[in-house]
Every structure is written in C-alpha cells, then in structure tokens.
mmCIF file of C-alpha atoms and ligand atoms in Angstrom:
data_model
loop_
_atom_site.group_PDB
_atom_site.id
_atom_site.type_symbol
_atom_site.label_atom_id
_atom_site.label_comp_id
_atom_site.label_asym_id
_atom_site.label_seq_id
_atom_site.Cartn_x
_atom_site.Cartn_y
_atom_site.Cartn_z
ATOM 1 C CA MET A 12 0.000 0.000 0.000
ATOM 2 C CA GLY A 13 1.222 3.475 -0.856
ATOM 3 C CA ILE A 14 1.244 6.531 1.361
ATOM 4 C CA TYR A 15 -1.914 8.617 1.044
ATOM 5 C CA PHE A 16 -1.506 12.314 1.848
ATOM 6 C CA ASP A 17 -4.415 13.425 -0.329
ATOM 7 C CA ASN A 18 -7.389 13.466 2.020
ATOM 8 C CA ALA A 19 -8.803 16.778 0.748
ATOM 9 C CA PRO A 20 -9.905 15.400 -2.645
ATOM 10 C CA THR A 21 -11.344 12.305 -0.985
ATOM 11 C CA THR A 22 -10.947 9.913 1.949
ATOM 12 C CA PHE A 23 -11.046 6.160 2.542
ATOM 13 C CA ILE A 24 -14.474 4.952 3.571
ATOM 14 C CA ASP A 25 -14.659 3.860 7.240
ATOM 15 C CA ASN A 26 -15.199 0.108 7.733
ATOM 16 C CA ASP A 27 -18.198 0.634 9.995
ATOM 17 C CA VAL A 28 -19.665 3.035 7.397
ATOM 18 C CA LEU A 29 -19.372 0.379 4.709
ATOM 19 C CA ASP A 30 -20.940 -2.157 7.093
ATOM 20 C CA VAL A 31 -24.076 -0.070 7.609
ATOM 21 C CA MET A 32 -24.363 0.592 3.867
ATOM 22 C CA LEU A 33 -24.024 -2.957 2.529
ATOM 23 C CA PRO A 34 -27.483 -4.287 3.506
ATOM 24 C CA TYR A 35 -29.105 -1.424 1.572
ATOM 25 C CA LEU A 36 -27.158 -2.382 -1.535
ATOM 26 C CA THR A 37 -28.162 -6.035 -1.261
ATOM 27 C CA LYS A 38 -31.059 -7.559 0.701
ATOM 28 C CA LYS A 39 -32.713 -4.342 1.892
ATOM 29 C CA CYS A 40 -33.090 -3.056 -1.654
ATOM 30 C CA GLY A 41 -36.491 -1.359 -1.323
ATOM 31 C CA ASN A 42 -37.246 2.030 -2.833
ATOM 32 C CA PRO A 43 -38.004 4.341 0.114
ATOM 33 C CA ASN A 44 -41.052 5.593 -1.809
ATOM 34 C CA SER A 45 -42.633 2.143 -2.081
ATOM 35 C CA ILE A 46 -45.430 1.254 0.283
ATOM 36 C CA HIS A 47 -44.483 -2.417 0.886
ATOM 37 C CA SER A 48 -42.303 -3.631 3.748
ATOM 38 C CA PHE A 49 -39.059 -3.355 1.743
ATOM 39 C CA GLY A 50 -39.857 0.269 0.928
ATOM 40 C CA ARG A 51 -40.893 1.059 4.474
ATOM 41 C CA GLU A 52 -37.658 -0.429 5.803
ATOM 42 C CA ALA A 53 -35.613 1.790 3.456
ATOM 43 C CA ALA A 54 -37.748 4.849 4.257
ATOM 44 C CA ALA A 55 -37.196 4.281 7.980
ATOM 45 C CA ALA A 56 -33.410 4.092 7.401
ATOM 46 C CA VAL A 57 -33.477 7.350 5.409
ATOM 47 C CA ALA A 58 -35.534 9.028 8.131
ATOM 48 C CA ARG A 59 -33.054 7.883 10.808
ATOM 49 C CA ALA A 60 -30.141 9.153 8.719
ATOM 50 C CA ARG A 61 -31.834 12.551 8.360
ATOM 51 C CA GLU A 62 -32.393 12.695 12.141
ATOM 52 C CA ASP A 63 -28.754 11.770 12.835
ATOM 53 C CA ILE A 64 -27.367 14.389 10.451
ATOM 54 C CA ALA A 65 -29.720 17.017 11.863
ATOM 55 C CA GLY A 66 -28.506 16.084 15.358
ATOM 56 C CA VAL A 67 -24.865 16.769 14.437
ATOM 57 C CA LEU A 68 -25.796 20.110 12.844
ATOM 58 C CA ASN A 69 -28.138 21.173 15.670
ATOM 59 C CA ALA A 70 -30.836 21.438 13.000
ATOM 60 C CA LYS A 71 -34.285 19.959 12.518
ATOM 61 C CA ALA A 72 -34.664 16.804 10.425
ATOM 62 C CA ASP A 73 -36.888 18.594 7.906
ATOM 63 C CA GLU A 74 -34.088 21.092 7.274
ATOM 64 C CA ILE A 75 -31.800 18.383 5.795
ATOM 65 C CA TYR A 76 -31.974 17.606 2.059
ATOM 66 C CA PHE A 77 -29.991 14.836 0.386
ATOM 67 C CA THR A 78 -28.053 15.527 -2.804
ATOM 68 C CA ALA A 79 -25.573 13.657 -4.999
ATOM 69 C CA GLY A 80 -22.571 15.430 -3.449
ATOM 70 C CA GLY A 81 -21.059 18.800 -2.643
ATOM 71 C CA THR A 82 -21.196 20.183 -6.169
ATOM 72 C CA GLU A 83 -24.937 19.655 -6.434
ATOM 73 C CA ALA A 84 -25.448 21.091 -2.945
ATOM 74 C CA ASP A 85 -23.487 24.258 -3.816
ATOM 75 C CA ASN A 86 -25.330 24.666 -7.116
ATOM 76 C CA TRP A 87 -28.690 24.243 -5.428
ATOM 77 C CA ALA A 88 -27.855 26.774 -2.720
ATOM 78 C CA ILE A 89 -26.663 29.466 -5.087
ATOM 79 C CA LYS A 90 -28.959 29.094 -8.071
ATOM 80 C CA GLY A 91 -31.941 28.157 -5.887
ATOM 81 C CA VAL A 92 -31.665 31.306 -3.754
ATOM 82 C CA ALA A 93 -30.899 33.473 -6.806
ATOM 83 C CA TYR A 94 -33.991 32.303 -8.703
ATOM 84 C CA ALA A 95 -36.381 32.363 -5.743
ATOM 85 C CA ASN A 96 -35.403 35.866 -4.666
ATOM 86 C CA ARG A 97 -35.056 37.525 -8.072
ATOM 87 C CA GLU A 98 -37.728 40.105 -7.313
ATOM 88 C CA ASN A 99 -35.756 41.269 -4.239
ATOM 89 C CA GLY A 100 -32.440 41.693 -6.008
ATOM 90 C CA ASN A 101 -29.838 40.187 -8.288
ATOM 91 C CA HIS A 102 -26.581 40.672 -6.376
ATOM 92 C CA ILE A 103 -24.480 37.870 -4.864
ATOM 93 C CA ILE A 104 -21.324 38.332 -2.798
ATOM 94 C CA THR A 105 -18.714 35.589 -2.706
ATOM 95 C CA THR A 106 -14.908 35.311 -2.616
ATOM 96 C CA GLN A 107 -12.174 34.707 -5.160
ATOM 97 C CA VAL A 108 -11.078 31.524 -3.371
ATOM 98 C CA GLU A 109 -14.297 29.478 -3.411
ATOM 99 C CA HIS A 110 -14.411 26.003 -4.917
ATOM 100 C CA HIS A 111 -15.297 25.844 -8.623
ATOM 101 C CA ALA A 112 -18.725 24.469 -7.669
ATOM 102 C CA VAL A 113 -19.546 27.915 -6.245
ATOM 103 C CA LEU A 114 -17.543 30.006 -8.718
ATOM 104 C CA GLU A 115 -19.024 28.299 -11.776
ATOM 105 C CA ALA A 116 -22.577 28.458 -10.414
ATOM 106 C CA CYS A 117 -22.055 32.210 -9.951
ATOM 107 C CA ALA A 118 -20.533 32.557 -13.434
ATOM 108 C CA PHE A 119 -23.612 30.806 -14.850
ATOM 109 C CA LEU A 120 -25.924 33.235 -13.052
ATOM 110 C CA LYS A 121 -23.868 36.182 -14.270
ATOM 111 C CA LYS A 122 -24.742 35.221 -17.842
ATOM 112 C CA GLN A 123 -28.399 35.495 -16.813
ATOM 113 C CA GLY A 124 -28.051 39.048 -15.582
ATOM 114 C CA TYR A 125 -27.062 38.506 -11.952
ATOM 115 C CA LYS A 126 -24.266 40.674 -10.538
ATOM 116 C CA ILE A 127 -21.512 38.838 -8.704
ATOM 117 C CA THR A 128 -18.915 40.405 -6.403
ATOM 118 C CA TYR A 129 -15.839 38.179 -5.976
ATOM 119 C CA LEU A 130 -14.089 39.600 -2.917
ATOM 120 C CA PRO A 131 -10.313 39.413 -2.575
ATOM 121 C CA VAL A 132 -8.617 37.724 0.386
ATOM 122 C CA ASP A 133 -5.520 38.529 2.438
ATOM 123 C CA LYS A 134 -2.265 36.618 2.137
ATOM 124 C CA SER A 135 -3.527 33.865 4.403
ATOM 125 C CA GLY A 136 -6.592 33.414 2.178
ATOM 126 C CA ARG A 137 -9.097 35.023 4.562
ATOM 127 C CA VAL A 138 -11.823 37.406 3.501
ATOM 128 C CA ASN A 139 -12.280 40.585 5.526
ATOM 129 C CA VAL A 140 -15.785 40.933 6.991
ATOM 130 C CA ARG A 141 -15.613 44.710 6.539
ATOM 131 C CA ASP A 142 -15.108 44.138 2.785
ATOM 132 C CA ILE A 143 -18.279 42.067 2.734
ATOM 133 C CA GLU A 144 -20.120 44.822 4.573
ATOM 134 C CA LYS A 145 -18.901 47.436 2.080
ATOM 135 C CA ALA A 146 -19.922 45.276 -0.884
ATOM 136 C CA ILE A 147 -23.554 44.927 0.285
ATOM 137 C CA THR A 148 -26.085 46.848 -1.810
ATOM 138 C CA ALA A 149 -29.877 47.138 -1.694
ATOM 139 C CA LYS A 150 -29.908 44.365 -4.322
ATOM 140 C CA THR A 151 -27.805 41.822 -2.387
ATOM 141 C CA ILE A 152 -29.742 38.579 -1.885
ATOM 142 C CA LEU A 153 -26.999 36.111 -0.985
ATOM 143 C CA ILE A 154 -23.545 35.896 0.594
ATOM 144 C CA SER A 155 -21.653 32.656 -0.066
ATOM 145 C CA VAL A 156 -18.366 32.092 1.770
ATOM 146 C CA MET A 157 -16.775 28.711 2.388
ATOM 147 C CA ALA A 158 -16.027 27.614 5.974
ATOM 148 C CA ALA A 159 -12.583 26.268 5.047
ATOM 149 C CA ASN A 160 -10.584 26.428 1.855
ATOM 150 C CA ASN A 161 -9.833 23.182 0.036
ATOM 151 C CA GLU A 162 -6.371 24.197 -1.191
ATOM 152 C CA ILE A 163 -4.763 26.038 1.688
ATOM 153 C CA GLY A 164 -7.151 25.105 4.484
ATOM 154 C CA THR A 165 -7.861 28.702 5.538
ATOM 155 C CA LEU A 166 -10.698 29.006 8.039
ATOM 156 C CA MET A 167 -13.105 31.826 7.207
ATOM 157 C CA PRO A 168 -14.832 34.010 9.848
ATOM 158 C CA VAL A 169 -18.159 32.272 9.294
ATOM 159 C CA GLU A 170 -19.912 33.270 12.534
ATOM 160 C CA GLU A 171 -19.093 36.931 11.989
ATOM 161 C CA ILE A 172 -20.200 36.869 8.357
ATOM 162 C CA GLY A 173 -23.411 35.136 9.412
ATOM 163 C CA LYS A 174 -24.064 37.784 12.052
ATOM 164 C CA LEU A 175 -23.642 40.533 9.474
ATOM 165 C CA ALA A 176 -25.872 38.724 6.967
ATOM 166 C CA LYS A 177 -28.564 38.288 9.603
ATOM 167 C CA GLU A 178 -28.474 41.982 10.563
ATOM 168 C CA ARG A 179 -28.791 42.967 6.909
ATOM 169 C CA LYS A 180 -31.465 40.317 6.201
ATOM 170 C CA ILE A 181 -29.392 38.651 3.476
ATOM 171 C CA TYR A 182 -29.205 34.893 3.071
ATOM 172 C CA PHE A 183 -25.863 33.307 4.020
ATOM 173 C CA HIS A 184 -24.645 30.071 2.449
ATOM 174 C CA SER A 185 -21.429 28.401 3.549
ATOM 175 C CA ASP A 186 -19.711 25.613 1.646
ATOM 176 C CA CYS A 187 -18.704 23.386 4.563
ATOM 177 C CA VAL A 188 -17.496 20.516 2.369
ATOM 178 C CA GLN A 189 -13.879 20.688 3.576
ATOM 179 C CA ALA A 190 -14.639 21.884 7.087
ATOM 180 C CA ALA A 191 -16.954 19.016 8.015
ATOM 181 C CA GLY A 192 -15.253 16.704 10.460
ATOM 182 C CA ALA A 193 -12.768 19.361 11.550
ATOM 183 C CA ILE A 194 -15.009 22.149 12.899
ATOM 184 C CA ASP A 195 -18.183 22.288 14.952
ATOM 185 C CA LEU A 196 -21.003 22.311 12.405
ATOM 186 C CA ASN A 197 -23.604 23.803 14.748
ATOM 187 C CA VAL A 198 -25.699 25.793 12.267
ATOM 188 C CA ILE A 199 -27.192 28.014 14.966
ATOM 189 C CA LYS A 200 -23.783 29.065 16.316
ATOM 190 C CA MET A 201 -22.468 29.507 12.768
ATOM 191 C CA ASN A 202 -25.362 31.885 11.932
ATOM 192 C CA VAL A 203 -25.871 30.184 8.579
ATOM 193 C CA ASP A 204 -29.031 29.790 6.497
ATOM 194 C CA ILE A 205 -27.696 27.094 4.176
ATOM 195 C CA ILE A 206 -24.669 24.806 4.280
ATOM 196 C CA SER A 207 -23.313 22.214 1.840
ATOM 197 C CA LEU A 208 -21.783 18.884 2.860
ATOM 198 C CA SER A 209 -20.191 15.991 0.971
ATOM 199 C CA ALA A 210 -19.796 12.554 2.573
ATOM 200 C CA HIS A 211 -16.597 11.435 0.828
ATOM 201 C CA LYS A 212 -14.616 14.160 2.581
ATOM 202 C CA PHE A 213 -15.289 12.621 6.007
ATOM 203 C CA TYR A 214 -14.775 8.898 5.380
ATOM 204 C CA GLY A 215 -18.183 8.357 3.803
ATOM 205 C CA PRO A 216 -19.260 7.324 0.292
ATOM 206 C CA LYS A 217 -18.766 9.391 -2.871
ATOM 207 C CA GLY A 218 -21.782 10.862 -4.630
ATOM 208 C CA ALA A 219 -23.579 11.595 -1.357
ATOM 209 C CA GLY A 220 -24.106 15.118 -0.092
ATOM 210 C CA ALA A 221 -26.522 17.182 1.919
ATOM 211 C CA LEU A 222 -27.841 20.684 1.994
ATOM 212 C CA TYR A 223 -29.036 22.187 5.267
ATOM 213 C CA ILE A 224 -31.720 24.728 4.439
ATOM 214 C CA ARG A 225 -33.039 26.645 7.431
ATOM 215 C CA ASN A 226 -36.828 26.462 7.548
ATOM 216 C CA GLY A 227 -38.264 29.614 6.010
ATOM 217 C CA VAL A 228 -35.467 30.249 3.478
ATOM 218 C CA LYS A 229 -36.859 31.020 0.031
ATOM 219 C CA ILE A 230 -35.127 28.678 -2.389
ATOM 220 C CA ASP A 231 -36.185 27.145 -5.703
ATOM 221 C CA SER A 232 -35.690 23.525 -6.712
ATOM 222 C CA LEU A 233 -33.203 22.624 -9.413
ATOM 223 C CA ILE A 234 -34.040 18.961 -9.955
ATOM 224 C CA HIS A 235 -37.649 18.400 -10.858
ATOM 225 C CA GLY A 236 -39.177 14.953 -10.774
ATOM 226 C CA GLY A 237 -40.808 12.841 -8.087
ATOM 227 C CA ASN A 238 -41.859 14.036 -4.661
ATOM 228 C CA GLN A 239 -38.646 12.968 -2.898
ATOM 229 C CA GLU A 240 -37.018 15.351 -0.394
ATOM 230 C CA ARG A 241 -40.389 16.879 0.365
ATOM 231 C CA ALA A 242 -40.914 17.539 -3.351
ATOM 232 C CA ARG A 243 -37.858 19.810 -3.503
ATOM 233 C CA ARG A 244 -35.357 17.446 -5.129
ATOM 234 C CA GLY A 245 -36.620 14.689 -7.387
ATOM 235 C CA GLY A 246 -34.890 11.326 -7.820
ATOM 236 C CA THR A 247 -34.925 7.981 -6.022
ATOM 237 C CA THR A 248 -33.079 8.331 -2.737
ATOM 238 C CA ASN A 249 -29.756 6.499 -2.605
ATOM 239 C CA THR A 250 -30.526 4.760 0.680
ATOM 240 C CA ALA A 251 -27.097 3.147 1.137
ATOM 241 C CA ALA A 252 -25.303 6.447 0.478
ATOM 242 C CA VAL A 253 -27.544 8.406 2.827
ATOM 243 C CA VAL A 254 -27.180 5.827 5.608
ATOM 244 C CA GLY A 255 -23.403 5.808 5.059
ATOM 245 C CA MET A 256 -23.181 9.584 5.140
ATOM 246 C CA ALA A 257 -25.092 9.742 8.444
ATOM 247 C CA LYS A 258 -22.797 7.145 10.022
ATOM 248 C CA ALA A 259 -19.672 8.897 8.694
ATOM 249 C CA LEU A 260 -20.819 12.298 9.951
ATOM 250 C CA THR A 261 -21.702 10.875 13.365
ATOM 251 C CA ASN A 262 -18.269 9.217 13.566
ATOM 252 C CA ALA A 263 -16.585 12.477 12.520
ATOM 253 C CA PHE A 264 -18.538 14.407 15.154
ATOM 254 C CA ASP A 265 -17.827 11.896 17.945
ATOM 255 C CA ASP A 266 -14.096 11.634 17.152
ATOM 256 C CA ARG A 267 -13.517 15.244 16.111
ATOM 257 C CA GLU A 268 -11.394 16.345 19.058
ATOM 258 C CA LYS A 269 -9.321 13.157 19.128
ATOM 259 C CA ASN A 270 -8.698 13.218 15.356
ATOM 260 C CA ASN A 271 -7.980 16.943 15.216
ATOM 261 C CA LYS A 272 -5.419 16.642 18.011
ATOM 262 C CA LYS A 273 -3.625 13.729 16.356
ATOM 263 C CA ILE A 274 -3.673 15.216 12.854
ATOM 264 C CA LEU A 275 -2.614 18.685 14.026
ATOM 265 C CA ALA A 276 0.407 17.286 15.857
ATOM 266 C CA MET A 277 1.408 15.315 12.750
ATOM 267 C CA ARG A 278 0.963 18.384 10.555
ATOM 268 C CA GLU A 279 3.235 20.503 12.740
ATOM 269 C CA TYR A 280 5.861 17.728 12.737
ATOM 270 C CA PHE A 281 5.618 17.455 8.923
ATOM 271 C CA ILE A 282 5.973 21.227 8.366
ATOM 272 C CA ASP A 283 8.908 21.563 10.790
ATOM 273 C CA LYS A 284 10.707 18.601 9.284
ATOM 274 C CA VAL A 285 10.361 19.841 5.699
ATOM 275 C CA GLN A 286 11.427 23.365 6.597
ATOM 276 C CA ALA A 287 14.422 22.081 8.562
ATOM 277 C CA SER A 288 15.656 19.845 5.779
ATOM 278 C CA ILE A 289 14.876 21.654 2.505
ATOM 279 C CA ASP A 290 15.810 25.241 1.600
ATOM 280 C CA ASN A 291 13.539 27.709 -0.182
ATOM 281 C CA VAL A 292 10.277 26.099 0.864
ATOM 282 C CA TYR A 293 7.309 28.309 1.733
ATOM 283 C CA LEU A 294 4.152 27.353 3.560
ATOM 284 C CA ASN A 295 1.170 28.809 1.705
ATOM 285 C CA GLY A 296 -1.641 30.145 3.884
ATOM 286 C CA ASP A 297 -1.611 30.800 7.587
ATOM 287 C CA ARG A 298 0.264 28.399 9.871
ATOM 288 C CA GLN A 299 -2.446 28.576 12.549
ATOM 289 C CA GLY A 300 -5.801 29.633 11.052
ATOM 290 C CA ARG A 301 -6.130 26.598 8.804
ATOM 291 C CA LEU A 302 -7.669 23.138 8.840
ATOM 292 C CA PRO A 303 -5.627 20.773 11.032
ATOM 293 C CA ASN A 304 -4.930 18.440 8.113
ATOM 294 C CA ASN A 305 -3.780 20.923 5.467
ATOM 295 C CA ILE A 306 -0.206 21.598 4.352
ATOM 296 C CA ASN A 307 0.461 23.536 1.170
ATOM 297 C CA PHE A 308 4.106 24.155 0.302
ATOM 298 C CA SER A 309 5.767 25.985 -2.560
ATOM 299 C CA PHE A 310 9.118 24.397 -3.419
ATOM 300 C CA GLU A 311 10.872 27.268 -5.149
ATOM 301 C CA PHE A 312 12.463 26.676 -8.586
ATOM 302 C CA ILE A 313 10.517 23.519 -9.460
ATOM 303 C CA GLU A 314 7.115 22.663 -10.925
ATOM 304 C CA GLY A 315 4.664 21.186 -8.442
ATOM 305 C CA GLU A 316 3.463 18.717 -11.084
ATOM 306 C CA ALA A 317 6.977 17.347 -11.623
ATOM 307 C CA LEU A 318 7.364 16.828 -7.892
ATOM 308 C CA LEU A 319 3.988 15.131 -7.759
ATOM 309 C CA TYR A 320 4.867 12.635 -10.490
ATOM 310 C CA SER A 321 8.143 11.768 -8.770
ATOM 311 C CA LEU A 322 6.376 11.263 -5.431
ATOM 312 C CA ASP A 323 3.837 9.057 -7.171
ATOM 313 C CA LEU A 324 6.652 6.840 -8.504
ATOM 314 C CA ASP A 325 7.616 6.349 -4.863
ATOM 315 C CA GLY A 326 4.017 5.463 -3.981
ATOM 316 C CA ILE A 327 3.270 8.777 -2.246
ATOM 317 C CA ALA A 328 0.019 10.571 -3.142
ATOM 318 C CA ALA A 329 -0.387 14.360 -2.858
ATOM 319 C CA SER A 330 -1.863 17.140 -5.041
ATOM 320 C CA SER A 331 -0.392 20.081 -6.873
ATOM 321 C CA GLY A 332 -1.778 23.585 -6.917
ATOM 322 C CA SER A 333 -1.833 23.638 -10.703
ATOM 323 C CA ALA A 334 -4.077 21.978 -13.187
ATOM 324 C CA CYS A 335 -2.950 21.116 -16.658
ATOM 325 C CA SER A 336 -5.126 22.922 -19.139
ATOM 326 C CA ALA A 337 -4.443 23.083 -22.879
ATOM 327 C CA GLY A 338 -0.901 21.835 -22.352
ATOM 328 C CA SER A 339 0.156 24.554 -19.915
ATOM 329 C CA LEU A 340 0.093 24.569 -16.147
ATOM 330 C CA GLU A 341 -2.631 26.852 -14.841
ATOM 331 C CA PRO A 342 -1.695 28.008 -11.364
ATOM 332 C CA SER A 343 -4.348 27.750 -8.692
ATOM 333 C CA HIS A 344 -6.791 30.668 -8.460
ATOM 334 C CA VAL A 345 -6.608 30.350 -4.672
ATOM 335 C CA LEU A 346 -2.832 30.736 -4.469
ATOM 336 C CA LEU A 347 -2.871 33.648 -6.896
ATOM 337 C CA ALA A 348 -5.597 35.334 -4.835
ATOM 338 C CA THR A 349 -3.280 35.217 -1.801
ATOM 339 C CA GLY A 350 -0.849 37.347 -3.801
ATOM 340 C CA ILE A 351 2.050 34.927 -4.203
ATOM 341 C CA PRO A 352 4.062 35.150 -7.438
ATOM 342 C CA ILE A 353 2.937 32.919 -10.280
ATOM 343 C CA GLU A 354 6.164 30.850 -10.173
ATOM 344 C CA LEU A 355 5.568 30.012 -6.522
ATOM 345 C CA ALA A 356 1.943 29.126 -7.263
ATOM 346 C CA ARG A 357 3.206 26.746 -9.951
ATOM 347 C CA SER A 358 5.647 25.150 -7.517
ATOM 348 C CA SER A 359 3.034 24.260 -4.930
ATOM 349 C CA VAL A 360 2.231 20.822 -3.590
ATOM 350 C CA ARG A 361 -0.538 20.087 -1.112
ATOM 351 C CA PHE A 362 -0.357 17.318 1.469
ATOM 352 C CA THR A 363 -3.641 16.673 3.284
ATOM 353 C CA LEU A 364 -3.429 14.341 6.255
ATOM 354 C CA GLY A 365 -6.045 11.924 7.469
ATOM 355 C CA LYS A 366 -6.727 9.936 10.607
ATOM 356 C CA HIS A 367 -4.957 6.879 9.147
ATOM 357 C CA ASN A 368 -1.590 8.584 8.516
ATOM 358 C CA THR A 369 1.456 7.888 10.674
ATOM 359 C CA TYR A 370 4.719 9.603 11.662
ATOM 360 C CA LYS A 371 6.599 6.848 9.819
ATOM 361 C CA GLU A 372 4.868 7.876 6.603
ATOM 362 C CA ILE A 373 5.841 11.493 7.192
ATOM 363 C CA ASP A 374 9.493 10.509 7.778
ATOM 364 C CA LYS A 375 9.557 8.479 4.580
ATOM 365 C CA THR A 376 7.880 11.268 2.590
ATOM 366 C CA VAL A 377 10.296 13.936 3.824
ATOM 367 C CA ASP A 378 13.268 11.681 3.035
ATOM 368 C CA ARG A 379 12.005 11.240 -0.513
ATOM 369 C CA LEU A 380 11.184 14.951 -0.823
ATOM 370 C CA LYS A 381 14.778 15.887 0.021
ATOM 371 C CA VAL A 382 16.095 13.658 -2.767
ATOM 372 C CA ILE A 383 13.476 14.565 -5.381
ATOM 373 C CA VAL A 384 13.608 18.319 -4.749
ATOM 374 C CA ALA A 385 17.412 18.301 -5.039
ATOM 375 C CA ARG A 386 17.231 16.296 -8.297
ATOM 376 C CA LEU A 387 14.545 18.504 -9.855
ATOM 377 C CA ARG A 388 16.417 21.645 -8.867
ATOM 378 C CA ARG A 389 19.590 20.355 -10.501
ATOM 379 C CA MET A 390 17.570 20.203 -13.732
ATOM 380 C CA SER A 391 15.854 23.579 -13.222
ATOM 381 C CA PRO A 392 17.205 26.453 -15.391
ATOM 382 C CA LEU A 393 15.793 28.934 -12.879
ATOM 383 C CA PHE A 394 17.649 27.331 -9.998
ATOM 384 C CA LEU A 395 20.914 27.134 -11.948
ATOM 385 C CA GLU A 396 20.620 30.813 -12.879
ATOM 386 C CA VAL A 397 20.198 31.822 -9.235
ATOM 387 C CA LYS A 398 23.037 29.551 -8.133
ATOM 388 C CA THR A 399 25.384 31.020 -10.775
ATOM 389 C CA GLN A 400 24.572 34.484 -9.483
ATOM 390 C CA ASP A 401 25.389 33.251 -5.979
ATOM 391 C CA TYR A 402 28.831 32.142 -7.137
ATOM 392 C CA LYS A 403 29.498 35.490 -8.803
ATOM 393 C CA VAL A 404 28.711 37.472 -5.669
HETATM 394 N N1 PLP B 511 -16.629 22.420 -2.181
HETATM 395 C C1 PLP B 511 -15.394 22.192 -1.724
HETATM 396 C C2 PLP B 511 -14.770 23.183 -0.788
HETATM 397 C C3 PLP B 511 -14.699 21.040 -2.093
HETATM 398 O O1 PLP B 511 -13.463 20.825 -1.642
HETATM 399 C C4 PLP B 511 -15.336 20.122 -2.981
HETATM 400 C C5 PLP B 511 -14.618 18.917 -3.452
HETATM 401 O O2 PLP B 511 -13.405 18.907 -3.575
HETATM 402 C C6 PLP B 511 -16.638 20.407 -3.421
HETATM 403 C C7 PLP B 511 -17.248 21.560 -2.999
HETATM 404 C C8 PLP B 511 -17.367 19.471 -4.346
HETATM 405 O O3 PLP B 511 -17.786 18.323 -3.651
HETATM 406 P P1 PLP B 511 -18.113 16.960 -4.440
HETATM 407 O O4 PLP B 511 -16.813 16.344 -4.796
HETATM 408 O O5 PLP B 511 -18.860 16.126 -3.450
HETATM 409 O O6 PLP B 511 -18.955 17.309 -5.605
#
C-alpha cells in the first residue's frame, strides 16, 4: 500500500460506514417511496439518517436535504436562492477563493443578468468581513463564503459573516465541504441559512451530499421529478449512500477532538521537518488559522506537477496547486488570490493528512522529498541561474 496524503480530494471509507451501507445495496433493496415492507424499511433508514445528520448540525430533520454530493449542494444553494429571490435583487457576494462548484454556479448566473462580487482575500486566504459589509447593496440577496478552503485550508470568519448577513437580512450560504469533520457544524452558532456537505470528505461514500436549508429560506428547486425530499429534489433516494453519510458524519462528530489533536500534531511535525531539511520552501496560507490536516508548500524553482509525479513513482500521493489545461500549467486561483508570485503558485504541492496517517509515513515522505527536490532543482534552469549568481557574488 502506498502513502496517502491526499485526504482533501477524498478519503477512505470507514469500515463501519461500509458495514451499515451494505445491507441497503443487497437484501434491503427497497425504494423508500414504495409502500411495501421493503420500501418502508428503506424509508425508515433514510428518516433515521436525516435525524442523525440534523442532530450533528443542531438542526431539525426537515431542514436536511440529500443531494448527490457537494457540487450539487453548492449549485442548489446558489442558483436556488438566486432564482427564488429575483424580485428582491440580483446581487451575490462571494470570494475569489471558493471552490469551482460555487464560482461556476455564480458565473452561470452572471450570464443570466445577476451581478456577482468576488471579494479578494488577504495573504492567508481570509476574507475581511468589513469588505463584505462594504460590498452589500440594496440588491444583495446572498452571501456565499466557504467555511474552510480546500487548497490552503484557511478558516473563514463564518460566525461573523453570518451575524452581518442576519443583521442585513441577506441569506448566508457556507460551503462546509472541507470543514466538516474538523469544525463544529452547529448551524445556529455559525449563523448560517444554508450549508453544503459531501460525505466522501469525512470517510463516507462518494456521490452523497446534503444541503441544510433553514426552515423559512426562500429557495427554488433545481431537480424536478418525483416528490422525494419533500418535493424539492426529485430522484430515487440512494438509501445506502444516505445511511453511510449519516454514520460517517456521526463518527466524525464523535471523534472530532481526538482526530484533530492527532492530525494537528502530525501536521506541525511534517511542516517543521520539511522546513528544517529543505531550503527555499514556503508554507502557503496561515500556519495557525487553517484546517488541522492541510499543508500547502511551494518548493521554489521547481514545478509542483513534476514533484507530484516523482512522489507518485515512490508510492506517495499528494496534489499540486496547478491543473494542466491546454498543455500549460494553470496556477491555482486560490494561491494567486493570496498574492504569491505565479512561479511560486506553480511550484506548490498540497499534502492533506487523514486519521490513518502515521509519523513513519511522514518521515519516509520527507526523506524522498529531500532527494526529489534536489534532483529537480539540478535540472531547473531557474535554480541554476540563481546559483550562478550566488557564485558570482
Ligand atoms: N466544495 C469544496 C470546498 C470542495 O473541496 C469540494 C470537493 O473537492 C466540493 C465543494 C465538491 O464536492 P463533491 O466532490 O462532493 O462534488
């Protein structure tokens, strides 16, 4: 088995989560909408899952809606509020560092005449609440700010933003996809109207998400069909996925403090070890105000992608901050928004830890990093140029 330091894109499913799901994929196959005993059994499991998720969020069961993941949840929140409140305004405030699920939903609305304000962030990736306040107009109907960033882990001032939104009677949506499992998801304390969740980020199944919609929020449906989800989201409920998500979220809630403590200590060890053994390495984002599991380094003078491929050959999984598009490396919009130079954005690699990682894996990874970084730098024209200048001085 390789070393998996890529828990932000997705996590392993917990064994006990898989155990509770399996019967609903096999013997207990009923459609929760059917009236016979198989259907009733599935419907009861879905109802229990809704109750359990609501319990973790300090919400009511009828405020939880199941979706096919975080992307659908974000799209529903943003487009649903935009369409339902069109007569009150057409302005949405968000940030430059949101996930593409939010940014693209906003871009889609922009084409339909909505006005979108993409607020900048500081060098740690945090939005300033005063900037949100200044951006509010009489036409603002929604503020959407993520609870934690997926690339650099930055924690946003959600409670404060929610307080402001409440005072100004504007709906507040928070993408909590990355934050779930690491922060307290109490929707009352967070002052949120809508939050998005995705089960595969907290050791649950892929393709399973949820939207918390506070009772009373005006929001349109996006998926029309049967009367599932109280006639707000059509489609046969994926019973196994929903049951798995509830179990995974309950596990994450119960073990949050224990896991956070363990993962945070490993993260600090990892960062210190890399910085002590490799020169010209920068930690992107804030050292403290970030998710416990997130490390995002820029290794100056080399391409993050090249480093990633070399790590992969050694069986170590991580992510880079760039995505290959049309043959060139597009640096991450999040890193650029924090103001770092484009070369450093291109040289970034993200390691996201999970509850299964060990110190031994960190030691092995740092040992390999030392070797790979040195080799890639020896081949880097940029590095050689700088070194030659050093010699001349
Ligand atoms: N929002 C954030 C912050 C994410 O990190 C992700 C996934 O990476 C999503 C939304 C999309 O979630 P899903 O993969 O369940 O569609």
